GROMACS .gro file of C-alpha atoms in nm:
model
  296
    1MET     CA    1  -3.612   1.250  -1.112
    2GLU     CA    2  -3.235   1.312  -1.096
    3TYR     CA    3  -3.011   1.612  -1.154
    4ALA     CA    4  -2.930   1.680  -1.519
    5ALA     CA    5  -2.555   1.655  -1.450
    6ALA     CA    6  -2.580   1.328  -1.259
    7LYS     CA    7  -2.388   1.031  -1.402
    8SER     CA    8  -2.512   0.758  -1.167
    9THR     CA    9  -2.772   0.695  -0.899
   10LEU     CA   10  -2.932   0.429  -0.679
   11CYS     CA   11  -3.265   0.261  -0.734
   12ARG     CA   12  -3.503   0.375  -0.458
   13GLN     CA   13  -3.674   0.036  -0.449
   14CYS     CA   14  -3.394  -0.223  -0.465
   15GLY     CA   15  -3.092  -0.004  -0.384
   16ARG     CA   16  -2.899  -0.112  -0.696
   17HIS     CA   17  -2.633   0.127  -0.833
   18PHE     CA   18  -2.653   0.207  -1.206
   19ASP     CA   19  -2.539   0.468  -1.461
   20ILE     CA   20  -2.798   0.706  -1.604
   21ALA     CA   21  -2.586   0.886  -1.864
   22GLU     CA   22  -2.656   0.747  -2.211
   23PRO     CA   23  -2.407   0.766  -2.501
   24GLN     CA   24  -2.482   1.046  -2.745
   25GLU     CA   25  -2.374   0.846  -3.049
   26ALA     CA   26  -2.515   0.526  -3.188
   27THR     CA   27  -2.187   0.337  -3.142
   28ALA     CA   28  -2.151   0.221  -2.781
   29VAL     CA   29  -1.840   0.318  -2.591
   30GLY     CA   30  -1.568   0.054  -2.617
   31THR     CA   31  -1.714  -0.128  -2.921
   32ARG     CA   32  -1.543  -0.152  -3.258
   33GLU     CA   33  -1.682   0.034  -3.557
   34ALA     CA   34  -1.743  -0.156  -3.880
   35VAL     CA   35  -1.456  -0.129  -4.129
   36LEU     CA   36  -1.514  -0.183  -4.500
   37PRO     CA   37  -1.289  -0.435  -4.677
   38GLY     CA   38  -0.969  -0.270  -4.790
   39GLU     CA   39  -1.019   0.037  -4.568
   40PRO     CA   40  -0.696   0.115  -4.379
   41GLN     CA   41  -0.732   0.131  -4.003
   42ASN     CA   42  -0.580   0.428  -3.831
   43LEU     CA   43  -0.378   0.326  -3.525
   44LEU     CA   44  -0.545   0.596  -3.319
   45ARG     CA   45  -0.894   0.478  -3.420
   46ARG     CA   46  -0.806   0.118  -3.341
   47PHE     CA   47  -0.725   0.207  -2.980
   48GLU     CA   48  -0.975   0.490  -2.940
   49GLY     CA   49  -1.208   0.264  -2.745
   50LEU     CA   50  -0.929   0.177  -2.502
   51TRP     CA   51  -0.855   0.543  -2.423
   52ASN     CA   52  -1.219   0.635  -2.369
   53ARG     CA   53  -1.323   0.323  -2.183
   54GLU     CA   54  -1.414   0.374  -1.818
   55HIS     CA   55  -1.250   0.121  -1.588
   56SER     CA   56  -1.415  -0.010  -1.277
   57THR     CA   57  -1.291  -0.142  -0.947
   58MET     CA   58  -1.428  -0.316  -0.640
   59ILE     CA   59  -1.433  -0.141  -0.302
   60HIS     CA   60  -1.552  -0.225   0.048
   61CYS     CA   61  -1.749   0.013   0.264
   62PHE     CA   62  -1.546   0.125   0.566
   63GLU     CA   63  -1.862   0.115   0.780
   64CYS     CA   64  -2.029  -0.219   0.699
   65ARG     CA   65  -1.768  -0.385   0.470
   66ALA     CA   66  -2.025  -0.428   0.192
   67GLU     CA   67  -1.869  -0.472  -0.152
   68GLN     CA   68  -1.963  -0.276  -0.462
   69GLN     CA   69  -1.824  -0.198  -0.806
   70ILE     CA   70  -1.754   0.167  -0.891
   71SER     CA   71  -1.629   0.359  -1.195
   72SER     CA   72  -1.271   0.485  -1.197
   73SER     CA   73  -1.393   0.833  -1.287
   74ALA     CA   74  -1.631   0.860  -0.990
   75SER     CA   75  -1.538   1.096  -0.704
   76SER     CA   76  -1.792   0.961  -0.453
   77THR     CA   77  -2.067   0.705  -0.413
   78ILE     CA   78  -2.317   0.570  -0.160
   79CYS     CA   79  -2.298   0.231   0.005
   80PRO     CA   80  -2.597   0.023  -0.117
   81ALA     CA   81  -2.610  -0.164   0.216
   82CYS     CA   82  -2.584   0.105   0.485
   83SER     CA   83  -2.628   0.424   0.273
   84ALA     CA   84  -2.299   0.570   0.402
   85ASP     CA   85  -2.125   0.832   0.188
   86ILE     CA   86  -1.803   0.697   0.037
   87ASP     CA   87  -1.529   0.937  -0.073
   88LEU     CA   88  -1.322   0.820  -0.371
   89ARG     CA   89  -1.097   1.123  -0.415
   90ASP     CA   90  -0.718   1.152  -0.387
   91TYR     CA   91  -0.579   1.409  -0.141
   92LYS     CA   92  -0.254   1.600  -0.186
   93ILE     CA   93  -0.138   1.765   0.136
   94THR     CA   94   0.111   2.049   0.079
   95THR     CA   95   0.053   2.259   0.396
   96SER     CA   96  -0.106   2.203   0.738
   97PHE     CA   97  -0.415   1.984   0.728
   98SER     CA   98  -0.608   1.880   1.040
   99ARG     CA   99  -0.942   1.739   0.925
  100ASN     CA  100  -1.013   1.367   0.949
  101ILE     CA  101  -1.006   1.188   0.613
  102SER     CA  102  -1.184   0.871   0.505
  103THR     CA  103  -1.135   0.797   0.136
  104HIS     CA  104  -1.079   0.508  -0.102
  105GLY     CA  105  -0.828   0.724  -0.284
  106THR     CA  106  -0.458   0.797  -0.224
  107ILE     CA  107  -0.318   1.030   0.041
  108TYR     CA  108  -0.004   1.216  -0.074
  109VAL     CA  109   0.183   1.424   0.184
  110SER     CA  110   0.450   1.640   0.019
  111ALA     CA  111   0.777   1.741   0.186
  112SER     CA  112   0.614   2.065   0.307
  113GLY     CA  113   0.290   1.892   0.410
  114ASP     CA  114   0.180   1.844   0.771
  115LEU     CA  115  -0.102   1.592   0.818
  116SER     CA  116  -0.216   1.634   1.180
  117SER     CA  117  -0.559   1.470   1.151
  118ASN     CA  118  -0.656   1.244   1.440
  119THR     CA  119  -0.767   0.963   1.209
  120VAL     CA  120  -0.694   0.904   0.840
  121VAL     CA  121  -0.840   0.604   0.655
  122CYS     CA  122  -0.739   0.554   0.291
  123ARG     CA  123  -0.662   0.305   0.017
  124SER     CA  124  -0.291   0.395  -0.009
  125ALA     CA  125  -0.051   0.668   0.096
  126VAL     CA  126   0.281   0.826  -0.001
  127ILE     CA  127   0.447   1.015   0.285
  128LYS     CA  128   0.726   1.269   0.238
  129GLY     CA  129   0.627   1.520   0.507
  130LYS     CA  130   0.486   1.499   0.860
  131VAL     CA  131   0.216   1.265   0.988
  132ARG     CA  132   0.100   1.322   1.346
  133GLY     CA  133  -0.223   1.124   1.379
  134SER     CA  134  -0.327   0.764   1.323
  135LEU     CA  135  -0.312   0.628   0.968
  136HIS     CA  136  -0.494   0.318   0.845
  137CYS     CA  137  -0.443   0.200   0.486
  138VAL     CA  138  -0.615  -0.100   0.332
  139GLY     CA  139  -0.337  -0.103   0.069
  140ASP     CA  140   0.024   0.020   0.063
  141VAL     CA  141   0.208   0.301   0.242
  142GLU     CA  142   0.541   0.436   0.115
  143PHE     CA  143   0.767   0.658   0.328
  144LYS     CA  144   1.005   0.874   0.127
  145GLY     CA  145   1.124   1.137   0.378
  146VAL     CA  146   1.266   1.197   0.725
  147GLY     CA  147   1.032   1.224   1.019
  148ARG     CA  148   0.854   1.081   1.322
  149VAL     CA  149   0.516   0.911   1.339
  150PRO     CA  150   0.367   0.940   1.690
  151GLY     CA  151   0.029   0.790   1.596
  152LYS     CA  152  -0.079   0.437   1.516
  153LEU     CA  153  -0.012   0.297   1.169
  154THR     CA  154  -0.175  -0.010   1.015
  155ALA     CA  155  -0.138  -0.109   0.651
  156HIS     CA  156  -0.136  -0.406   0.415
  157ARG     CA  157   0.223  -0.328   0.315
  158VAL     CA  158   0.477  -0.063   0.418
  159LEU     CA  159   0.783   0.041   0.218
  160VAL     CA  160   1.058   0.258   0.371
  161ASP     CA  161   1.242   0.410   0.075
  162LYS     CA  162   1.620   0.443   0.035
  163LYS     CA  163   1.643   0.806   0.149
  164ALA     CA  164   1.383   0.770   0.422
  165ASN     CA  165   1.458   0.781   0.795
  166VAL     CA  166   1.141   0.716   0.994
  167GLN     CA  167   1.082   0.669   1.365
  168PHE     CA  168   0.760   0.508   1.493
  169PHE     CA  169   0.656   0.562   1.855
  170ARG     CA  170   0.383   0.296   1.852
  171PRO     CA  171   0.403  -0.064   1.725
  172LEU     CA  172   0.378  -0.085   1.347
  173GLN     CA  173   0.106  -0.334   1.247
  174VAL     CA  174   0.143  -0.444   0.884
  175GLY     CA  175   0.086  -0.731   0.650
  176SER     CA  176   0.445  -0.704   0.521
  177LEU     CA  177   0.736  -0.460   0.551
  178GLU     CA  178   1.030  -0.373   0.327
  179ILE     CA  179   1.307  -0.143   0.449
  180ARG     CA  180   1.550   0.015   0.205
  181GLY     CA  181   1.640   0.313   0.424
  182SER     CA  182   1.643   0.359   0.802
  183MET     CA  183   1.364   0.284   1.046
  184ALA     CA  184   1.323   0.277   1.423
  185GLY     CA  185   1.028   0.117   1.599
  186GLU     CA  186   0.859  -0.208   1.691
  187VAL     CA  187   0.720  -0.418   1.405
  188VAL     CA  188   0.437  -0.672   1.407
  189ALA     CA  189   0.398  -0.828   1.061
  190GLU     CA  190   0.155  -1.096   0.945
  191THR     CA  191   0.386  -1.227   0.672
  192ILE     CA  192   0.738  -1.117   0.576
  193VAL     CA  193   0.986  -0.848   0.683
  194LEU     CA  194   1.261  -0.771   0.431
  195ILE     CA  195   1.567  -0.562   0.521
  196ARG     CA  196   1.757  -0.460   0.208
  197LYS     CA  197   2.138  -0.431   0.185
  198ASN     CA  198   2.148  -0.060   0.274
  199GLY     CA  199   1.849  -0.082   0.507
  200SER     CA  200   1.860  -0.068   0.885
  201LEU     CA  201   1.606  -0.138   1.159
  202ASP     CA  202   1.634  -0.047   1.525
  203GLY     CA  203   1.355  -0.225   1.708
  204ASN     CA  204   1.195  -0.558   1.793
  205VAL     CA  205   1.025  -0.767   1.523
  206THR     CA  206   0.749  -1.026   1.540
  207ALA     CA  207   0.669  -1.180   1.202
  208LYS     CA  208   0.605  -1.500   1.011
  209SER     CA  209   0.939  -1.476   0.827
  210ILE     CA  210   1.228  -1.234   0.786
  211ILE     CA  211   1.515  -1.187   0.539
  212ILE     CA  212   1.802  -0.962   0.647
  213TYR     CA  213   2.057  -0.820   0.404
  214GLY     CA  214   2.127  -0.502   0.603
  215LYS     CA  215   2.143  -0.419   0.975
  216VAL     CA  216   1.901  -0.504   1.256
  217HIS     CA  217   1.941  -0.410   1.621
  218GLY     CA  218   1.672  -0.565   1.840
  219ASN     CA  219   1.507  -0.889   1.939
  220ILE     CA  220   1.315  -1.080   1.672
  221THR     CA  221   1.063  -1.362   1.705
  222ILE     CA  222   0.983  -1.545   1.381
  223GLY     CA  223   0.711  -1.804   1.342
  224GLU     CA  224   0.860  -1.994   1.049
  225ARG     CA  225   1.178  -1.889   0.867
  226CYS     CA  226   1.466  -1.650   0.934
  227GLU     CA  227   1.743  -1.586   0.679
  228LEU     CA  228   2.063  -1.397   0.765
  229LYS     CA  229   2.244  -1.309   0.442
  230SER     CA  230   2.621  -1.287   0.405
  231CYS     CA  231   2.633  -0.907   0.418
  232CYS     CA  232   2.400  -0.862   0.717
  233THR     CA  233   2.463  -0.760   1.076
  234PHE     CA  234   2.218  -0.868   1.343
  235GLN     CA  235   2.254  -0.773   1.709
  236GLY     CA  236   2.001  -0.908   1.955
  237ASP     CA  237   1.820  -1.223   2.060
  238LEU     CA  238   1.666  -1.443   1.792
  239LYS     CA  239   1.391  -1.702   1.822
  240THR     CA  240   1.266  -1.887   1.515
  241ALA     CA  241   1.148  -2.224   1.388
  242HIS     CA  242   1.396  -2.240   1.097
  243LEU     CA  243   1.724  -2.046   1.084
  244ILE     CA  244   1.947  -2.008   0.777
  245ILE     CA  245   2.280  -1.828   0.816
  246GLU     CA  246   2.499  -1.757   0.515
  247GLU     CA  247   2.876  -1.752   0.545
  248GLY     CA  248   2.991  -1.401   0.637
  249ALA     CA  249   2.678  -1.301   0.829
  250ASN     CA  250   2.738  -1.127   1.162
  251LEU     CA  251   2.522  -1.253   1.450
  252ILE     CA  252   2.577  -1.091   1.789
  253GLY     CA  253   2.350  -1.235   2.054
  254LYS     CA  254   2.160  -1.552   2.141
  255SER     CA  255   1.970  -1.765   1.891
  256GLU     CA  256   1.704  -2.024   1.970
  257VAL     CA  257   1.550  -2.267   1.725
  258THR     CA  258   1.212  -2.385   1.847
  259ASN     CA  259   1.040  -2.718   1.793
  260GLY     CA  260   0.771  -2.567   1.572
  261LYS     CA  261   0.742  -2.654   1.205
  262PRO     CA  262   0.968  -2.672   1.012
  263ALA     CA  263   1.212  -2.677   1.306
  264VAL     CA  264   1.577  -2.784   1.286
  265SER     CA  265   1.811  -2.870   1.569
  266LYS     CA  266   2.075  -2.617   1.468
  267PRO     CA  267   2.118  -2.329   1.221
  268GLU     CA  268   2.172  -2.428   0.861
  269ILE     CA  269   2.480  -2.275   0.697
  270VAL     CA  270   2.430  -2.181   0.334
  271ARG     CA  271   2.752  -2.101   0.147
  272HIS     CA  272   2.626  -2.056  -0.209
  273GLU     CA  273   2.281  -1.908  -0.231
  274GLY     CA  274   2.152  -1.654  -0.479
  275PRO     CA  275   1.995  -1.327  -0.363
  276ALA     CA  276   1.627  -1.320  -0.286
  277ALA     CA  277   1.385  -1.195  -0.550
  278PRO     CA  278   1.325  -0.818  -0.522
  279VAL     CA  279   0.995  -0.692  -0.383
  280LYS     CA  280   0.799  -0.463  -0.615
  281ALA     CA  281   0.754  -0.096  -0.517
  282ALA     CA  282   0.427  -0.013  -0.338
  283PHE     CA  283   0.330   0.301  -0.518
  284ASP     CA  284   0.172   0.247  -0.856
  285GLY     CA  285   0.246   0.598  -0.988
  286THR     CA  286  -0.115   0.710  -1.009
  287GLU     CA  287  -0.137   1.083  -1.071
  288LEU     CA  288  -0.281   1.265  -0.772
  289THR     CA  289  -0.538   1.541  -0.793
  290GLU     CA  290  -0.505   1.824  -0.545
  291VAL     CA  291  -0.832   1.837  -0.357
  292ASP     CA  292  -0.730   2.000  -0.029
  293THR     CA  293  -0.405   2.190   0.019
  294GLY     CA  294  -0.453   2.316   0.372
  295PHE     CA  295  -0.693   2.359   0.657
  296SER     CA  296  -0.634   2.543   0.976
   0.00000   0.00000   0.00000
């Protein structure tokens, strides 16, 4: 027996997740109604099923990494493997907030928000205010304000926006990084680091590849490919397997091309090369629901 307001549950024998709410009408949600020949179709009726259809997505349990499919309208669920509670809500932080958060939703810290939780685990995050604790995102993090991050940050992808000026006190561990504003701190990236034309980075970089249009002050170690564009300024020591320097690029420091693949004996000068393809913005524009606005 389940609660009358319940929309889904788990089978107590096999642990399978299923919906228990049945449609009140004979026509199933998302199916097309029969239209008589010659009957005009209203545009709203034609797409009514699309508006009302519930979308689903796949998530992984933070505890045991088990995968399950959940409805987009769900606010929480239970892991079928380890029975852990899984929060699916978005959090909008507009004042001081100090509780730990673990959610598959989005964390949004407004300009007046102060997220001082020791540990925050989420799907994605948009940061305009203060973040004092450690932040781990399985997806993307976008910084849009001015501030310091004393805690540890790990994410699949980090974007530092045009008006952002962020300082990291601990090494930034990311899948990829794009800087359009200003950033200070050490970077460890699994794939690519991209410094836009107006972007600047003050810190050491270790990555698979890097493309610099703006300014970088620090030592960088690149596993495969390093590109210094014509409008860039790089000051520091450089070590890479493949170095491409466009005419007009400013390189102040030592450069070393290793014997790793695809190594070259000396930097390659590119005089006529088109700009690199732009990287898409991290935040998908999902509307956030205010769940918690402060906790002292």
